[in-house]
Amino acid sequence: MEVGFAYTPSLDAYDLGPEHPFRPERVTLAVKLMEAYGLIAEGALRPIEFQPATREQLERVHDGAYIDTVIRASGPGGLWPPERGIGPGDTPAFPGMHDAAALVAGATSASLRTVLDGRYTRAFSPAGGLHHAHRDRAAGFCVYNDLAVAIADALARDPDLRVLYVDIDAHHGDGVQEAFYTGPRVLTISLHESGQYLYPGTGFIEERGSGAGRGTAINVPMPPLATDECYLLAFDEVVAPAARAFKPGVIVAQCGTDAHWSDPLTSLGVTLAGFSALYARIVALADQLCAGRLLACGGGGYAWTRVVPRAWTMLAAILVERELPEDLPAAWLAALGRYTDAPPASLTGDPAPSVPAGAAHRQLATTEAVIAKLRDLGAV
């Protein structure tokens, strides 16, 4: 199957600095691995042409004063004092910030358009997934919310469109939820480490939308060390039935990998096999509910040498319906050697996380309790 693919090296300009954990190399190494496996050269992943998101597109999600602040922060002098979430810390200013962030938003928006226009059934925007940016401020490494921009653009083009947004990043998809919290046409479902323990401190069961959007936000806060079994149970018991009831015209998925057990910024327990199973479920759900129409985006992931490239290459293989050999291509291992002297041994090889005795049972019981409460609230 041919799948639209929105990537050029110019997207690497979204770079928050050499010491920042959100590295553009997570994307470039993933793309190099896809290339090394022949997914791009053989035409399975087909290039999508894109331009930076326009001011009009950005203003469907972000207010004009915030966009002006981003533009000012993009100059050689940066921004001082810090303003609207831009400054030292999570989201520092960098030269060309506006152009880089607008280009990411443009890539994701163009990807969704190709799916809705029928050019491709599925598309992949690996540099996308910046789900924390809010209407009036940057947050959590995210300047413009490319996901919300793409969805808002699609809603403006088709007044009858209904969009299911599924987020499996370890962090709550707060910016996307906020953008569509009061409207009925986007159902946001986020599986994430509970805000009791992890940034952004939101995404609780009781957050359900408001006004005309009441019931169109569903959150599944996961306990620390939540395993593959927990995530797959949550998908099968919450995401799938809620999606069937909503009847979307397209699915947009944020596929961050920071729920992996080895990620340095989170405390979850998902393995590469777990990610593969989640990706396959998302694809199958799109096939069942909306003629296969699906946009997959990247997102977080801070084990960016060993985990992110392999996970997103596995995602690409599922999207294009190809089996890949376990042996990692020598060309990719050589490129990886620039960053680490401890490369992974195979594509899917992933030792099970070390979990204290009895913890897996407790995590599953906690997940089952969350699902039961969501049922009591009428979410599923």
Short mmCIF file of C-alpha atoms in Angstrom, two decimals, residues 55-323:
data_model
loop_
_atom_site.label_atom_id
_atom_site.label_comp_id
_atom_site.label_asym_id
_atom_site.label_seq_id
_atom_site.Cartn_x
_atom_site.Cartn_y
_atom_site.Cartn_z
CA ARG A 55 -1.41 32.79 9.27
CA GLU A 56 -5.08 32.01 8.60
CA GLN A 57 -4.55 28.33 9.38
CA LEU A 58 -2.60 29.07 12.55
CA GLU A 59 -5.21 31.55 13.79
CA ARG A 60 -7.89 28.87 13.76
CA VAL A 61 -6.06 27.48 16.80
CA HIS A 62 -3.72 30.21 18.12
CA ASP A 63 -4.50 33.84 18.85
CA GLY A 64 -2.80 36.53 16.81
CA ALA A 65 -0.93 38.09 19.72
CA TYR A 66 0.71 34.76 20.48
CA ILE A 67 1.75 34.26 16.86
CA ASP A 68 3.29 37.75 16.90
CA THR A 69 5.23 36.77 20.03
CA VAL A 70 6.58 33.67 18.30
CA ILE A 71 7.68 35.78 15.33
CA ARG A 72 9.49 38.21 17.64
CA ALA A 73 11.14 35.29 19.46
CA SER A 74 12.43 33.98 16.12
CA GLY A 75 14.84 36.86 15.56
CA PRO A 76 18.54 36.79 16.39
CA GLY A 77 17.96 38.43 19.76
CA GLY A 78 15.40 35.86 20.87
CA LEU A 79 12.82 36.98 23.43
CA TRP A 80 13.45 38.67 26.73
CA PRO A 81 11.84 38.68 29.20
CA PRO A 82 10.18 35.29 28.69
CA GLU A 83 6.63 35.56 27.44
CA ARG A 84 3.72 33.24 26.63
CA GLY A 85 5.66 30.10 27.53
CA ILE A 86 8.69 30.96 25.40
CA GLY A 87 11.92 31.32 27.32
CA PRO A 88 14.44 29.31 29.33
CA GLY A 89 13.20 25.85 30.23
CA ASP A 90 10.84 23.66 28.25
CA THR A 91 10.38 25.81 25.15
CA PRO A 92 13.32 28.19 24.63
CA ALA A 93 13.37 30.67 21.76
CA PHE A 94 15.58 29.82 18.80
CA PRO A 95 16.34 31.57 15.50
CA GLY A 96 13.67 30.80 12.92
CA MET A 97 11.26 29.39 15.50
CA HIS A 98 8.13 30.65 13.75
CA ASP A 99 9.13 29.34 10.34
CA ALA A 100 10.17 25.95 11.74
CA ALA A 101 7.00 25.48 13.78
CA ALA A 102 4.77 26.68 10.93
CA LEU A 103 6.46 24.18 8.61
CA VAL A 104 5.67 21.31 10.99
CA ALA A 105 2.06 22.49 11.09
CA GLY A 106 2.03 22.71 7.32
CA ALA A 107 3.35 19.16 6.96
CA THR A 108 0.65 17.73 9.21
CA SER A 109 -2.10 19.80 7.60
CA ALA A 110 -1.07 18.75 4.10
CA SER A 111 -0.94 15.12 5.22
CA LEU A 112 -4.50 15.22 6.52
CA ARG A 113 -5.70 16.93 3.34
CA THR A 114 -4.26 14.15 1.17
CA VAL A 115 -6.20 11.60 3.19
CA LEU A 116 -9.47 13.52 3.09
CA ASP A 117 -9.06 14.35 -0.61
CA GLY A 118 -8.60 10.66 -1.39
CA ARG A 119 -5.04 10.85 -2.69
CA TYR A 120 -3.91 8.47 0.04
CA THR A 121 -5.89 6.38 2.47
CA ARG A 122 -3.19 6.73 5.12
CA ALA A 123 -0.50 9.34 5.75
CA PHE A 124 2.40 9.79 8.16
CA SER A 125 3.81 13.09 9.45
CA PRO A 126 6.73 11.98 11.66
CA ALA A 127 7.85 15.48 12.71
CA GLY A 128 4.30 16.29 13.82
CA GLY A 129 2.63 15.55 17.11
CA LEU A 130 3.28 18.81 19.01
CA HIS A 131 0.22 18.33 21.19
CA HIS A 132 0.98 20.65 24.15
CA ALA A 133 0.87 24.07 22.46
CA HIS A 134 -2.11 26.12 23.64
CA ARG A 135 -4.10 28.89 22.03
CA ASP A 136 -2.10 31.65 23.69
CA ARG A 137 1.17 30.05 24.74
CA ALA A 138 3.89 27.53 24.05
CA ALA A 139 4.18 24.57 26.38
CA GLY A 140 5.97 21.25 26.75
CA PHE A 141 8.45 21.72 23.87
CA CYS A 142 5.59 22.69 21.52
CA VAL A 143 5.28 26.07 19.76
CA TYR A 144 2.36 25.57 17.35
CA ASN A 145 -0.08 22.71 17.78
CA ASP A 146 0.23 21.11 14.35
CA LEU A 147 -2.36 18.46 15.18
CA ALA A 148 -5.02 20.98 16.16
CA VAL A 149 -4.13 23.21 13.21
CA ALA A 150 -4.55 20.30 10.79
CA ILE A 151 -7.84 19.20 12.33
CA ALA A 152 -9.24 22.74 12.45
CA ASP A 153 -8.28 23.23 8.80
CA ALA A 154 -10.06 20.01 7.87
CA LEU A 155 -13.19 20.99 9.81
CA ALA A 156 -13.27 24.33 8.01
CA ARG A 157 -13.10 22.58 4.64
CA ASP A 158 -15.86 20.06 5.40
CA PRO A 159 -18.70 21.17 7.70
CA ASP A 160 -19.90 17.56 8.10
CA LEU A 161 -16.54 16.03 9.06
CA ARG A 162 -16.13 14.25 12.40
CA VAL A 163 -12.59 13.55 13.61
CA LEU A 164 -11.38 11.00 16.14
CA TYR A 165 -8.10 12.04 17.78
CA VAL A 166 -6.21 9.25 19.57
CA ASP A 167 -3.11 10.11 21.62
CA ILE A 168 -0.83 7.40 23.06
CA ASP A 169 2.02 9.71 24.07
CA ALA A 170 3.04 9.35 27.72
CA HIS A 171 1.96 12.96 28.31
CA HIS A 172 -1.66 14.07 28.17
CA GLY A 173 -2.67 15.62 24.84
CA ASP A 174 -3.84 18.75 26.61
CA GLY A 175 -3.46 21.26 23.79
CA VAL A 176 -5.55 19.26 21.33
CA GLN A 177 -8.18 18.55 23.98
CA GLU A 178 -8.34 22.28 24.80
CA ALA A 179 -8.75 23.27 21.13
CA PHE A 180 -11.89 21.17 20.67
CA TYR A 181 -13.24 20.95 24.22
CA THR A 182 -16.43 22.89 23.55
CA GLY A 183 -17.38 21.51 20.13
CA PRO A 184 -19.13 18.29 19.05
CA ARG A 185 -17.13 17.36 15.94
CA VAL A 186 -13.84 16.11 17.43
CA LEU A 187 -13.58 13.27 19.93
CA THR A 188 -10.23 13.40 21.74
CA ILE A 189 -9.05 10.25 23.53
CA SER A 190 -5.75 10.33 25.40
CA LEU A 191 -3.96 7.39 27.06
CA HIS A 192 -1.18 8.81 29.22
CA GLU A 193 0.67 8.59 32.51
CA SER A 194 -1.58 10.08 35.15
CA GLY A 195 -1.30 13.80 35.72
CA GLN A 196 -0.85 12.97 39.41
CA TYR A 197 2.72 12.05 38.50
CA LEU A 198 3.63 13.59 35.15
CA TYR A 199 3.50 16.83 33.16
CA PRO A 200 1.20 18.55 32.27
CA GLY A 201 -0.76 17.55 35.36
CA THR A 202 -4.04 17.24 33.46
CA GLY A 203 -5.97 14.54 31.66
CA PHE A 204 -8.11 13.25 34.50
CA ILE A 205 -11.18 11.10 34.06
CA GLU A 206 -13.52 13.95 34.90
CA GLU A 207 -12.34 16.08 31.95
CA ARG A 208 -15.15 15.30 29.52
CA GLY A 209 -15.67 18.43 27.41
CA SER A 210 -18.16 21.22 27.99
CA GLY A 211 -21.16 22.83 26.37
CA ALA A 212 -21.80 21.38 22.94
CA GLY A 213 -18.61 19.37 23.40
CA ARG A 214 -19.76 17.58 26.54
CA GLY A 215 -18.69 13.94 26.21
CA THR A 216 -16.15 14.55 23.42
CA ALA A 217 -13.08 14.33 25.66
CA ILE A 218 -12.05 10.99 27.12
CA ASN A 219 -8.95 10.53 29.25
CA VAL A 220 -7.42 7.29 30.45
CA PRO A 221 -4.80 8.18 33.08
CA MET A 222 -2.41 5.24 33.40
CA PRO A 223 -0.54 4.31 36.57
CA PRO A 224 3.27 4.40 36.64
CA LEU A 225 4.80 1.20 35.21
CA ALA A 226 1.63 0.49 33.21
CA THR A 227 2.42 -2.47 30.97
CA ASP A 228 1.51 -3.48 27.42
CA GLU A 229 -1.42 -5.40 28.90
CA CYS A 230 -2.73 -2.24 30.57
CA TYR A 231 -2.49 -0.19 27.39
CA LEU A 232 -4.07 -2.81 25.15
CA LEU A 233 -6.89 -3.33 27.64
CA ALA A 234 -7.53 0.43 27.72
CA PHE A 235 -7.56 0.56 23.93
CA ASP A 236 -9.93 -2.37 23.57
CA GLU A 237 -12.29 -1.34 26.38
CA VAL A 238 -12.27 2.46 25.95
CA VAL A 239 -10.86 3.67 22.64
CA ALA A 240 -12.50 1.13 20.34
CA PRO A 241 -16.07 1.30 21.70
CA ALA A 242 -16.00 5.09 22.06
CA ALA A 243 -14.76 5.39 18.48
CA ARG A 244 -17.52 3.12 17.19
CA ALA A 245 -20.15 5.19 18.95
CA PHE A 246 -18.71 8.45 17.60
CA LYS A 247 -18.53 7.30 13.94
CA PRO A 248 -15.59 9.42 12.74
CA GLY A 249 -14.83 10.26 9.14
CA VAL A 250 -11.09 10.11 9.80
CA ILE A 251 -8.71 9.20 12.63
CA VAL A 252 -5.72 11.36 13.63
CA ALA A 253 -3.25 9.56 15.89
CA GLN A 254 -0.41 11.01 17.94
CA CYS A 255 2.11 8.18 18.22
CA GLY A 256 4.69 9.41 20.71
CA THR A 257 6.95 6.68 22.08
CA ASP A 258 7.74 8.05 25.52
CA ALA A 259 5.50 5.47 27.20
CA HIS A 260 8.39 3.05 26.59
CA TRP A 261 9.78 1.51 29.74
CA SER A 262 13.28 2.93 29.12
CA ASP A 263 12.26 6.53 28.42
CA PRO A 264 14.22 8.89 30.69
CA LEU A 265 11.39 11.40 31.19
CA THR A 266 8.49 9.08 32.05
CA SER A 267 7.68 6.09 34.25
CA LEU A 268 5.60 3.73 32.12
CA GLY A 269 6.23 0.16 31.01
CA VAL A 270 5.30 -0.23 27.33
CA THR A 271 7.58 -2.31 25.08
CA LEU A 272 8.18 -2.13 21.36
CA ALA A 273 5.85 -5.09 20.96
CA GLY A 274 3.23 -3.10 22.81
CA PHE A 275 3.64 -0.13 20.49
CA SER A 276 3.36 -2.41 17.47
CA ALA A 277 0.12 -3.87 18.81
CA LEU A 278 -1.28 -0.39 19.51
CA TYR A 279 -0.35 0.83 16.02
CA ALA A 280 -2.01 -2.22 14.47
CA ARG A 281 -5.17 -1.59 16.48
CA ILE A 282 -5.31 2.05 15.36
CA VAL A 283 -4.99 1.02 11.72
CA ALA A 284 -7.62 -1.70 12.12
CA LEU A 285 -10.00 0.78 13.78
CA ALA A 286 -9.63 3.18 10.86
CA ASP A 287 -10.28 0.33 8.44
CA GLN A 288 -13.44 -0.63 10.35
CA LEU A 289 -14.91 2.83 10.92
CA CYS A 290 -13.81 5.28 8.24
CA ALA A 291 -12.71 3.40 5.12
CA GLY A 292 -9.14 3.30 6.42
CA ARG A 293 -8.66 7.08 6.56
CA LEU A 294 -5.86 7.68 9.03
CA LEU A 295 -3.18 10.28 9.73
CA ALA A 296 -0.37 9.11 12.01
CA CYS A 297 1.97 11.68 13.57
CA GLY A 298 5.08 11.46 15.70
CA GLY A 299 5.38 13.14 19.08
CA GLY A 300 7.45 12.63 22.18
CA GLY A 301 10.20 10.10 22.72
CA TYR A 302 13.44 10.71 24.57
CA ALA A 303 15.16 7.36 24.15
CA TRP A 304 15.84 8.71 20.70
CA THR A 305 18.67 6.43 19.59
CA ARG A 306 17.33 3.01 20.59
CA VAL A 307 13.53 3.34 20.75
CA VAL A 308 12.03 6.12 18.63
CA PRO A 309 13.55 5.17 15.24
CA ARG A 310 12.60 1.52 15.59
CA ALA A 311 9.09 2.22 16.88
CA TRP A 312 8.25 4.68 14.11
CA THR A 313 9.76 2.39 11.47
CA MET A 314 7.53 -0.38 12.80
CA LEU A 315 4.62 2.06 12.53
CA ALA A 316 5.55 2.86 8.93
CA ALA A 317 5.74 -0.84 8.09
CA ILE A 318 2.26 -1.41 9.55
CA LEU A 319 0.90 1.54 7.59
CA VAL A 320 2.31 0.26 4.29
CA GLU A 321 1.51 -3.37 5.17
CA ARG A 322 5.01 -4.77 4.91
CA GLU A 323 6.99 -7.22 6.98
#
